[in-house]
Amino acid sequence: METEPIAATAGAGRQPEPIKAVPVRHPGRWAAAVVVAFGLGGLGWSLATTSGFQWDKVAQFFTTDQIVTGLGETLLLTAIAMAIGVALGTVLAVTRLSPNPLLSSASWLYVWFFRGTPVLVQLLFWYYISAVYPTIVIGIPGGPAFFHLTSNDLITKFLAAILGLGLNEAAYMAEIVRAGILSVDPGQQEAAQALGMTRMQTMRRIVLPQAMRVIIPPTGNETISMLKTTSLVSVITVTELLYAAELIYSSPRSFGAGLQIPLLLVASIWYLVITSVLTAIQYYVERYFARGAARELPPTPLQRLRRMLFTWHAQPPLPPLEPPRSYG
Amino acid sequence: MSADGGQPMVLAEGVRKSFGRLEVLRGIDLAVMPGEVMCVLGPSGSGKSTFLRCINHLEKVDAGRLWVDGELVGYRQHGNKLYELREREVSRRRAEIGMVFQRFNLFPHMTATENVIEAPVRVRGESKSSALERAHAMLLRVGLADKADAYPNQLSGGQQQRVAIARALAMQPKLMLFDEPTSALDPELVGDVLDVMRGLARDGMTMVVVTHEIGFAREAGDSLVFMDSGVVVETGAPREVLANPRHERTKAFLSKVL
């Protein structure tokens, strides 16, 4: 039997007909959708109707002064601790890769110590530091002192929290930044050096901006993790979000009122809200540092929504493919 | 070619270099005069690229002496003693030598223009406006004025390599080093890059070109060096060496590539 090639009749100038085919059906997807919808519905029903959650109390306490102040404290702690973590972590990563053996071992030692001890212990340590060093003196050992302070005045609760969280975070950030630096093609450093750039210039202008693509995702992770780790500082009685909630439900005035669950919900919802905001910020930061890496920047969620609404029937929105790099 | 008996731009005397136990350069003696285009040929692993990288101190020489424009590479000599140069000094000298890599090594997070102005602004401290002006001229020279705002991965390999040449030229180097500049290119893109290099040679740029492009070496080269296993086997005028290689190893190599 002879088979005739389909294209045989397609002469010059004739456009081939666009393909119209019946798409593959996915009965499994529909079944899964039903199961998920059922589960979600049940969960929602239970959340809404179980009186123990006391949603009225959640609404009542959601924006009380104590909670809002606690939230502010949590945000401030997260921001400062992460700022210290990123800045010090970058310095540690660069010194770790430095040709100076003393600097690189010092950096290694720092990471070893701060990553190897629990952050809770570090927080308590800074809180109780005045027991070890009642006064802080800057001067020459055995010689004259230039500077003299009582530790209790200098290391406040808040400062102890900042130091504990920030110095610990720096150890983790150092490893993240180092991984980012190592991910950059060594040819980039050679090209920069061949142009006469110094090691520091090369790091700042060429290597770190490219390392950012690798550094940002885990840093976003760390920030979100830090947001929740700040709740640990309640052990040194810094009134961040969770501690503020605890203070309300354990205060003599509301004792026995059973406010634990609604207030823990208040705190959880706030953590979720902040995490969502941070996730969105991370998306845009990643997009910014993708310059030059993809031929086309990934769409913003807004662009994606618009595309989905207006081209739904024409074509499902495809993720932008990374085109094969042409070296030719 | 201007072998007018002046001071050579590059002078190598007994240059040796090892990586661990592997001796890559085993005593290289060479002189490149100002305005000369020297092409370096040889099988892979013969030490051509390593020698090129020694010239701008990307690799440290183990033994022998290497001068660029009368200055010792990487060291300062006081009497009989050598002093290692500080990083700043090494960088200053590198800034006067342009280098073009096999894999282009453009900075992917910068546009073509940003790639070209980076070193003049950061290393030379030039004003952005004057650097931009020259960047435009350099991109025009390599035929890519219309790609000024493109990122490297929006360019073909040949275009990337020409931007890389423009980037090196923007520092107004007195010497250009090319490390197999066309080896990573699709055959039909090689011509554009070689055209730019021919133009440079015509304008009197001193060039050391490690290449497999025999045609380029014959037409644009003033001298040809054949290296094998870390030594210079044969050197002379390109047409002479290519037509009548004296050495067995040169003959064997040329019979394979011609």
Coordinates of C-alpha atoms in Angstrom, one line a residue:
Chain A
M1 CA 0.0 0.0 0.0
E2 CA 1.4 3.4 -0.9
T3 CA 1.1 6.2 1.6
E4 CA 0.9 9.6 0.1
P5 CA 2.8 12.3 2.0
I6 CA 0.4 14.8 3.5
A7 CA 2.3 17.8 2.3
A8 CA 2.4 16.6 -1.3
T9 CA -0.5 18.8 -2.3
A10 CA 0.8 21.8 -0.5
G11 CA 2.3 23.6 -3.4
A12 CA 4.3 26.8 -3.4
G13 CA 2.5 29.7 -1.8
R14 CA -0.1 27.6 -0.1
Q15 CA -0.3 28.1 3.7
P16 CA -0.7 24.8 5.6
E17 CA -4.0 24.8 7.5
P18 CA -3.6 25.6 11.2
I19 CA -4.1 22.5 13.4
K20 CA -7.6 22.0 14.9
A21 CA -7.5 19.0 17.1
V22 CA -9.7 17.7 19.9
P23 CA -7.5 18.3 23.0
V24 CA -6.7 15.4 25.4
R25 CA -9.3 15.1 28.1
H26 CA -8.1 15.0 31.7
P27 CA -10.7 13.2 33.8
G28 CA -8.1 12.7 36.6
R29 CA -7.8 16.4 37.0
W30 CA -11.5 16.8 37.4
A31 CA -11.7 14.1 40.0
A32 CA -8.8 15.7 41.9
A33 CA -10.4 19.1 41.7
V34 CA -13.6 17.7 43.2
V35 CA -11.7 16.1 46.1
V36 CA -9.7 19.3 46.8
A37 CA -12.8 21.5 46.6
F38 CA -14.6 19.2 49.0
G39 CA -11.6 19.3 51.4
L40 CA -11.3 23.0 51.3
G41 CA -15.0 23.5 51.7
G42 CA -15.0 21.3 54.8
L43 CA -12.1 23.1 56.2
G44 CA -13.7 26.5 55.6
W45 CA -17.0 25.4 57.1
S46 CA -15.3 24.1 60.2
L47 CA -13.2 27.3 60.6
A48 CA -16.3 29.5 60.2
T49 CA -18.7 27.5 62.5
T50 CA -16.5 26.2 65.3
S51 CA -17.1 28.6 68.1
G52 CA -13.7 27.9 69.8
F53 CA -11.9 30.0 67.2
Q54 CA -13.9 33.1 68.4
W55 CA -13.6 35.0 65.2
D56 CA -15.3 38.0 66.8
K57 CA -12.4 38.2 69.3
V58 CA -9.9 37.8 66.5
A59 CA -11.4 40.8 64.7
Q60 CA -11.6 42.7 68.0
F61 CA -7.9 42.2 68.9
F62 CA -6.5 42.3 65.3
T63 CA -5.6 46.0 65.4
T64 CA -5.4 46.7 69.2
D65 CA -2.6 49.0 70.2
Q66 CA -0.5 46.2 71.9
I67 CA -0.7 44.0 68.8
V68 CA 0.2 46.8 66.4
T69 CA 3.1 47.9 68.6
G70 CA 4.3 44.3 68.8
L71 CA 4.0 44.0 65.0
G72 CA 6.1 47.1 64.6
E73 CA 8.7 45.6 66.9
T74 CA 8.7 42.4 64.9
L75 CA 9.1 44.2 61.6
L76 CA 11.9 46.4 63.0
L77 CA 13.7 43.4 64.5
T78 CA 13.4 41.5 61.2
A79 CA 14.6 44.5 59.1
I80 CA 17.6 45.3 61.3
A81 CA 18.7 41.7 61.9
M82 CA 18.5 41.0 58.2
A83 CA 20.4 44.2 57.4
I84 CA 23.1 43.1 59.7
G85 CA 23.0 39.6 58.4
V86 CA 23.3 40.6 54.8
A87 CA 26.0 43.3 55.3
L88 CA 28.1 41.2 57.7
G89 CA 27.4 38.0 55.7
T90 CA 28.7 39.6 52.5
V91 CA 31.8 40.8 54.3
L92 CA 32.4 37.4 55.7
A93 CA 31.9 35.7 52.3
V94 CA 34.3 38.0 50.6
T95 CA 36.9 37.6 53.4
R96 CA 36.4 33.8 53.3
L97 CA 37.4 33.8 49.7
S98 CA 40.3 36.3 50.3
P99 CA 43.8 35.2 49.5
N100 CA 44.8 36.3 53.0
P101 CA 44.8 33.1 55.1
L102 CA 44.3 34.9 58.4
L103 CA 41.2 36.7 57.1
S104 CA 39.7 33.6 55.5
S105 CA 40.2 31.5 58.6
A106 CA 38.8 34.2 60.8
S107 CA 35.7 34.2 58.6
W108 CA 35.5 30.4 58.7
L109 CA 35.8 30.5 62.5
Y110 CA 32.9 33.0 62.8
V111 CA 30.6 30.8 60.7
W112 CA 31.6 27.7 62.6
F113 CA 30.8 29.3 65.9
F114 CA 27.6 31.2 65.1
R115 CA 26.1 28.5 63.0
G116 CA 27.1 25.8 65.5
T117 CA 25.3 27.2 68.5
P118 CA 21.5 27.6 68.9
V119 CA 20.2 31.1 68.3
L120 CA 18.2 30.9 71.5
V121 CA 21.5 30.4 73.5
Q122 CA 23.0 33.4 71.6
L123 CA 20.1 35.6 72.5
L124 CA 20.3 34.7 76.1
F125 CA 24.0 35.2 76.1
W126 CA 23.7 38.7 74.8
Y127 CA 21.0 39.4 77.3
Y128 CA 23.1 38.2 80.2
I129 CA 26.4 39.6 78.9
S130 CA 26.5 42.2 81.8
A131 CA 27.0 39.3 84.1
V132 CA 30.2 38.4 82.3
Y133 CA 31.4 41.9 81.5
P134 CA 29.8 44.3 84.0
T135 CA 31.6 47.2 82.4
I136 CA 32.9 47.7 78.8
V137 CA 36.2 49.4 78.6
I138 CA 37.9 50.3 75.4
G139 CA 41.6 50.9 75.8
I140 CA 44.9 49.2 76.0
P141 CA 44.9 46.1 78.2
G142 CA 46.7 47.0 81.4
G143 CA 47.0 50.6 80.1
P144 CA 44.9 53.6 79.9
A145 CA 41.2 53.4 79.2
F146 CA 39.6 55.6 76.5
F147 CA 36.0 54.6 76.9
H148 CA 34.1 53.3 79.9
L149 CA 30.5 52.1 80.0
T150 CA 28.2 49.9 82.1
S151 CA 27.0 47.0 80.1
N152 CA 23.5 47.2 81.4
D153 CA 23.2 50.7 79.9
L154 CA 24.7 49.8 76.6
I155 CA 23.1 46.4 76.0
T156 CA 19.4 47.0 76.2
K157 CA 16.9 44.1 75.7
F158 CA 16.3 45.3 72.2
L159 CA 20.0 45.6 71.4
A160 CA 20.6 42.1 72.8
A161 CA 17.8 40.8 70.5
I162 CA 19.4 42.6 67.5
L163 CA 22.9 41.3 68.2
G164 CA 21.6 37.7 68.8
L165 CA 19.5 37.5 65.7
G166 CA 21.8 39.6 63.4
L167 CA 25.1 38.0 64.2
N168 CA 23.6 34.5 63.9
E169 CA 22.0 35.4 60.6
A170 CA 25.3 36.7 59.3
A171 CA 26.8 33.2 59.5
Y172 CA 24.1 31.8 57.3
M173 CA 24.1 34.7 54.9
A174 CA 27.9 34.3 54.6
E175 CA 27.4 30.8 53.2
I176 CA 24.6 32.0 50.9
V177 CA 26.7 34.8 49.5
R178 CA 29.7 32.6 49.1
A179 CA 27.7 30.1 47.1
G180 CA 26.5 33.0 44.9
I181 CA 30.1 34.2 44.3
L182 CA 31.3 30.7 43.4
S183 CA 28.4 30.3 40.9
V184 CA 29.8 33.1 38.7
D185 CA 31.9 32.0 35.8
P186 CA 35.6 32.6 36.6
G187 CA 36.0 34.0 33.1
Q188 CA 34.1 37.1 34.4
Q189 CA 36.8 37.8 37.0
E190 CA 39.6 37.3 34.4
A191 CA 37.9 39.7 32.0
A192 CA 37.5 42.3 34.7
Q193 CA 41.1 41.9 35.9
A194 CA 42.4 42.0 32.3
L195 CA 40.6 45.4 32.0
G196 CA 42.6 46.6 35.0
M197 CA 39.9 46.3 37.7
T198 CA 41.1 45.6 41.2
R199 CA 39.8 42.6 43.2
M200 CA 37.4 44.8 45.2
Q201 CA 36.1 46.5 42.0
T202 CA 35.7 43.2 40.3
M203 CA 33.7 41.9 43.3
R204 CA 31.5 44.9 43.6
R205 CA 30.8 45.7 40.0
I206 CA 31.0 42.3 38.2
V207 CA 30.8 39.3 40.5
L208 CA 28.3 40.3 43.2
P209 CA 25.6 41.6 40.8
Q210 CA 25.7 38.3 38.9
A211 CA 25.8 36.3 42.1
M212 CA 22.6 38.1 43.1
R213 CA 20.5 35.7 41.0
V214 CA 21.7 32.8 43.1
I215 CA 21.7 34.8 46.4
I216 CA 18.2 36.3 46.3
P217 CA 16.0 33.2 46.6
P218 CA 17.6 31.8 49.7
T219 CA 17.8 35.3 51.1
G220 CA 14.1 35.7 50.7
N221 CA 13.8 32.4 52.5
E222 CA 16.0 33.6 55.3
T223 CA 14.0 36.9 55.7
I224 CA 10.7 35.0 56.0
S225 CA 12.4 32.6 58.4
M226 CA 13.8 35.6 60.4
L227 CA 10.3 37.1 60.6
K228 CA 9.2 34.1 62.6
T229 CA 12.5 33.6 64.5
T230 CA 12.0 37.0 66.0
S231 CA 9.3 35.4 68.1
L232 CA 12.1 33.8 70.1
V233 CA 13.1 37.1 71.6
S234 CA 10.1 36.8 73.9
V235 CA 12.5 34.8 76.1
I236 CA 14.3 38.0 76.8
T237 CA 11.0 39.9 77.2
V238 CA 11.1 42.0 74.1
T239 CA 7.5 42.6 73.2
E240 CA 7.3 41.6 69.6
L241 CA 4.1 40.3 67.9
L242 CA 3.9 36.9 69.6
Y243 CA 4.9 38.1 73.0
A244 CA 2.3 40.9 72.7
A245 CA -0.3 38.4 72.0
E246 CA 0.8 36.2 74.9
L247 CA 0.8 39.2 77.3
I248 CA -2.8 40.0 76.4
Y249 CA -4.2 36.5 76.9
S250 CA -2.2 35.9 80.1
S251 CA -2.9 39.3 81.6
P252 CA -4.9 39.2 84.9
R253 CA -7.7 41.1 83.3
S254 CA -8.4 38.5 80.6
F255 CA -7.3 35.5 82.7
G256 CA -9.7 32.6 82.3
A257 CA -11.4 34.2 79.3
G258 CA -9.9 31.6 77.0
L259 CA -8.4 34.1 74.6
Q260 CA -5.3 32.0 73.7
I261 CA -6.7 30.7 70.4
P262 CA -8.0 33.9 69.0
L263 CA -4.9 35.8 69.9
L264 CA -2.6 33.1 68.4
L265 CA -4.8 33.4 65.3
V266 CA -4.3 37.2 65.3
A267 CA -0.5 36.7 65.4
S268 CA -0.6 33.9 62.8
I269 CA -2.6 36.0 60.4
W270 CA -0.2 38.9 60.7
Y271 CA 2.7 36.6 60.1
L272 CA 1.0 35.3 57.0
V273 CA 0.2 38.9 55.8
I274 CA 3.9 40.0 56.2
T275 CA 5.1 36.8 54.6
S276 CA 2.9 37.4 51.6
V277 CA 4.2 40.9 51.2
L278 CA 7.8 39.7 51.5
T279 CA 7.1 37.0 48.8
A280 CA 5.8 39.7 46.4
I281 CA 8.9 41.9 47.1
Q282 CA 11.2 38.9 46.5
Y283 CA 9.5 38.3 43.1
Y284 CA 10.2 41.8 41.9
V285 CA 13.8 41.8 43.2
E286 CA 14.5 38.5 41.4
R287 CA 13.0 40.0 38.3
Y288 CA 15.3 43.0 38.5
F289 CA 18.4 40.9 38.8
A290 CA 17.3 38.7 35.9
R291 CA 18.3 41.5 33.5
G292 CA 20.5 40.1 30.9
A293 CA 20.0 36.5 32.1
A294 CA 16.8 35.8 30.2
R295 CA 16.0 37.4 26.8
E296 CA 12.6 38.4 28.1
L297 CA 11.8 39.3 31.7
P298 CA 9.3 37.1 33.3
P299 CA 5.8 38.7 33.4
T300 CA 4.7 40.5 36.6
P301 CA 1.6 38.8 38.2
L302 CA -0.5 41.7 36.9
Q303 CA 0.7 41.1 33.3
R304 CA 0.1 37.4 33.7
L305 CA -3.4 38.0 34.9
R306 CA -4.1 40.3 32.0
R307 CA -2.7 37.8 29.6
M308 CA -4.8 35.0 31.1
L309 CA -8.0 37.0 30.9
F310 CA -7.6 38.2 27.4
T311 CA -6.0 35.3 25.7
W312 CA -7.6 32.5 27.6
H313 CA -9.2 30.8 24.6
A314 CA -6.4 31.5 22.2
Q315 CA -3.6 29.9 24.1
P316 CA -2.7 29.1 27.6
P317 CA 0.0 31.5 28.8
L318 CA 3.4 29.9 28.4
P319 CA 6.2 30.5 30.7
P320 CA 9.0 32.3 28.8
L321 CA 11.4 29.7 27.7
E322 CA 15.1 30.3 28.3
P323 CA 16.3 30.2 24.7
P324 CA 19.4 28.1 24.0
R325 CA 22.4 30.3 24.2
S326 CA 24.0 30.7 20.9
Y327 CA 27.8 30.6 21.0
G328 CA 28.1 30.8 17.3
Chain B
M1 CA 55.7 45.6 10.2
S2 CA 58.0 48.0 11.9
A3 CA 61.0 46.0 13.1
D4 CA 62.9 49.3 13.2
G5 CA 65.3 48.2 15.9
G6 CA 63.4 50.1 18.6
Q7 CA 62.4 48.7 22.0
P8 CA 60.2 45.6 21.6
M9 CA 56.6 45.8 22.9
V10 CA 56.8 42.3 24.3
L11 CA 60.1 40.7 25.2
A12 CA 60.3 37.2 26.6
E13 CA 63.5 35.5 27.8
G14 CA 63.4 31.9 29.0
V15 CA 59.9 32.2 30.3
R16 CA 58.9 29.1 32.2
K17 CA 55.6 28.2 33.9
S18 CA 54.3 25.0 35.6
F19 CA 50.9 24.0 36.9
G20 CA 51.8 21.5 39.7
R21 CA 54.1 19.0 38.1
L22 CA 53.1 19.8 34.6
E23 CA 55.6 22.2 32.9
V24 CA 53.5 24.2 30.4
L25 CA 56.1 26.7 29.3
R26 CA 59.7 25.4 29.0
G27 CA 61.7 28.5 28.2
I28 CA 60.0 30.9 25.7
D29 CA 62.1 33.5 23.9
L30 CA 60.2 36.0 21.8
A31 CA 60.1 39.6 20.8
V32 CA 57.1 41.5 19.5
M33 CA 57.9 44.9 18.0
P34 CA 55.5 47.9 18.2
G35 CA 53.0 47.7 15.4
E36 CA 53.7 44.0 14.8
V37 CA 51.0 41.4 14.4
M38 CA 52.3 38.1 15.7
C39 CA 50.2 35.0 15.2
V40 CA 50.8 32.0 17.5
L41 CA 50.0 28.6 16.1
G42 CA 50.3 25.2 17.7
P43 CA 48.4 22.1 18.9
S44 CA 46.2 22.4 21.9
G45 CA 48.1 22.1 25.2
S46 CA 51.2 23.6 23.6
G47 CA 51.2 26.5 26.0
K48 CA 50.1 29.2 23.6
S49 CA 47.2 30.5 25.8
T50 CA 49.3 30.3 29.0
F51 CA 52.0 32.4 27.4
L52 CA 49.4 35.0 26.4
R53 CA 48.0 35.1 29.9
C54 CA 51.5 35.5 31.3
I55 CA 51.9 38.7 29.3
N56 CA 49.2 40.5 31.4
H57 CA 50.1 38.6 34.5
L58 CA 46.9 36.6 34.7
E59 CA 49.4 33.8 35.3
K60 CA 52.6 34.2 37.3
V61 CA 55.8 33.4 35.5
D62 CA 58.0 30.9 37.4
A63 CA 61.3 31.6 35.8
G64 CA 62.7 33.8 33.1
R65 CA 61.9 37.4 32.4
L66 CA 59.0 39.0 30.6
W67 CA 58.8 42.7 29.6
V68 CA 56.0 44.7 28.2
D69 CA 57.0 48.1 26.8
G70 CA 60.2 48.0 28.7
E71 CA 58.5 47.2 32.1
L72 CA 59.0 43.9 33.8
V73 CA 55.7 42.1 34.1
G74 CA 54.6 41.6 37.7
Y75 CA 57.8 42.8 39.4
R76 CA 60.0 45.8 39.9
Q77 CA 63.7 45.3 39.7
H78 CA 66.0 47.2 42.1
G79 CA 69.6 46.2 41.6
N80 CA 69.6 42.5 41.6
K81 CA 66.5 42.1 43.6
L82 CA 62.9 41.6 42.4
Y83 CA 60.0 43.1 44.2
E84 CA 56.5 41.8 43.6
L85 CA 54.2 44.5 42.5
R86 CA 51.2 45.7 44.5
E87 CA 47.7 44.8 43.1
R88 CA 47.1 48.4 42.2
E89 CA 50.3 48.5 40.1
V90 CA 49.5 45.2 38.4
S91 CA 46.0 46.5 37.6
R92 CA 47.4 49.8 36.2
R93 CA 49.6 47.8 33.8
R94 CA 46.9 45.4 32.8
A95 CA 44.7 48.4 31.9
E96 CA 47.2 49.2 29.1
I97 CA 46.9 45.8 27.6
G98 CA 43.7 44.7 25.9
M99 CA 42.6 41.1 26.0
V100 CA 40.0 39.2 24.0
F101 CA 39.0 35.7 25.2
Q102 CA 37.8 32.6 23.4
R103 CA 34.5 32.7 25.3
F104 CA 34.1 36.5 25.0
N105 CA 33.5 36.9 28.8
L106 CA 31.2 39.9 28.3
F107 CA 29.5 41.0 31.5
P108 CA 26.0 39.6 31.1
H109 CA 24.3 42.0 33.4
M110 CA 25.4 45.0 31.4
T111 CA 24.4 46.2 27.9
A112 CA 27.0 46.4 25.2
T113 CA 27.6 50.1 25.9
E114 CA 27.8 49.5 29.7
N115 CA 30.4 46.7 29.0
V116 CA 32.5 49.1 27.0
I117 CA 32.4 52.1 29.4
E118 CA 32.9 50.1 32.6
A119 CA 36.6 50.1 32.6
P120 CA 37.2 53.6 31.4
V121 CA 34.9 55.0 34.1
R122 CA 35.8 52.7 37.0
V123 CA 39.5 52.1 36.3
R124 CA 40.6 55.3 34.5
G125 CA 38.1 57.5 36.4
E126 CA 37.0 59.0 33.1
S127 CA 33.8 61.0 33.0
K128 CA 30.7 59.1 31.8
S129 CA 30.0 61.4 29.0
S130 CA 33.5 61.1 27.4
A131 CA 33.5 57.4 28.0
L132 CA 30.1 57.1 26.3
E133 CA 31.3 59.1 23.3
R134 CA 34.2 56.8 22.8
A135 CA 32.1 53.7 23.4
H136 CA 29.9 54.8 20.6
A137 CA 32.9 55.3 18.3
M138 CA 34.2 51.8 19.3
L139 CA 30.9 50.1 18.7
L140 CA 30.7 51.9 15.3
R141 CA 34.2 50.6 14.5
V142 CA 33.2 47.0 15.1
G143 CA 30.0 47.5 13.2
L144 CA 27.6 47.3 16.1
A145 CA 26.4 50.8 16.7
D146 CA 22.8 49.6 16.4
K147 CA 23.3 47.0 19.2
A148 CA 24.5 49.6 21.8
D149 CA 21.6 48.8 24.2
A150 CA 21.5 45.0 23.7
Y151 CA 22.5 42.6 26.5
P152 CA 25.1 40.0 25.6
N153 CA 22.7 37.1 25.4
Q154 CA 20.6 39.0 22.8
L155 CA 23.7 39.0 20.5
S156 CA 25.1 36.3 18.4
G157 CA 28.5 34.9 19.3
G158 CA 30.2 36.9 16.6
Q159 CA 28.5 40.1 17.8
Q160 CA 29.5 39.4 21.4
Q161 CA 33.1 38.9 20.4
R162 CA 33.1 42.2 18.5
V163 CA 31.7 44.0 21.6
A164 CA 34.4 42.3 23.6
I165 CA 37.0 43.8 21.2
A166 CA 35.3 47.2 21.5
R167 CA 35.5 46.9 25.3
A168 CA 39.2 46.2 25.1
L169 CA 39.8 49.0 22.6
A170 CA 38.0 51.5 24.8
M171 CA 40.9 51.4 27.2
Q172 CA 43.1 52.6 24.3
P173 CA 45.6 49.8 24.9
K174 CA 49.1 49.8 23.5
L175 CA 49.0 46.0 23.0
M176 CA 46.1 43.6 22.2
L177 CA 46.1 40.0 23.1
F178 CA 43.7 37.6 21.4
D179 CA 43.2 34.1 22.9
E180 CA 41.6 32.0 20.1
P181 CA 39.0 34.7 19.4
T182 CA 37.1 32.8 16.8
S183 CA 37.3 29.2 18.1
A184 CA 33.9 29.4 19.8
L185 CA 32.2 30.9 16.8
D186 CA 30.0 29.3 14.1
P187 CA 31.9 29.3 10.9
E188 CA 29.8 31.9 9.1
L189 CA 30.4 34.4 12.0
V190 CA 34.2 34.1 12.0
G191 CA 34.6 36.4 9.1
D192 CA 33.1 39.5 10.8
V193 CA 35.4 39.1 13.8
L194 CA 38.5 38.6 11.6
D195 CA 37.5 41.7 9.5
V196 CA 37.6 43.8 12.7
M197 CA 41.0 42.3 13.6
R198 CA 42.4 43.0 10.1
G199 CA 41.2 46.6 10.5
L200 CA 43.1 46.9 13.8
A201 CA 46.2 45.4 12.3
R202 CA 46.0 47.9 9.4
D203 CA 45.7 50.7 11.9
G204 CA 49.0 49.7 13.4
M205 CA 47.9 48.0 16.6
T206 CA 50.5 45.7 18.2
M207 CA 48.8 42.3 18.4
V208 CA 49.6 38.8 19.7
V209 CA 47.0 36.4 18.3
V210 CA 46.7 32.8 19.4
T211 CA 44.6 31.3 16.6
H212 CA 43.8 28.4 14.4
E213 CA 42.9 30.7 11.5
I214 CA 45.7 29.9 9.0
G215 CA 44.3 32.3 6.5
F216 CA 44.3 35.2 8.9
A217 CA 47.9 34.4 10.0
R218 CA 49.0 34.4 6.4
E219 CA 47.3 37.6 5.3
A220 CA 47.3 39.8 8.4
G221 CA 50.2 38.5 10.4
D222 CA 53.7 40.1 10.3
S223 CA 55.2 37.1 12.0
L224 CA 54.2 33.6 12.9
V225 CA 55.3 31.5 15.8
F226 CA 54.7 27.8 16.0
M227 CA 54.7 26.4 19.5
D228 CA 54.6 22.8 20.7
S229 CA 55.0 21.3 24.2
G230 CA 55.9 24.6 25.8
V231 CA 58.6 25.7 23.4
V232 CA 58.8 27.8 20.3
V233 CA 59.6 25.4 17.5
E234 CA 59.7 27.7 14.6
T235 CA 59.3 31.4 13.9
G236 CA 59.4 33.6 10.8
A237 CA 57.4 35.4 8.2
P238 CA 53.9 33.7 7.9
R239 CA 54.1 32.9 4.2
E240 CA 57.6 31.5 4.6
V241 CA 56.7 29.3 7.6
L242 CA 53.4 28.1 6.1
A243 CA 54.8 27.3 2.7
N244 CA 58.2 25.9 3.7
P245 CA 58.1 24.7 7.3
R246 CA 61.6 23.7 8.3
H247 CA 60.7 21.7 11.4
E248 CA 59.2 18.2 11.3
R249 CA 56.7 19.1 14.0
T250 CA 55.5 22.2 12.2
K251 CA 55.1 20.1 9.0
A252 CA 53.1 17.5 10.8
F253 CA 50.8 20.1 12.4
L254 CA 50.3 22.1 9.2
S255 CA 49.5 19.0 7.2
K256 CA 46.7 18.4 9.6
V257 CA 45.2 21.9 9.6
L258 CA 45.8 23.1 6.0

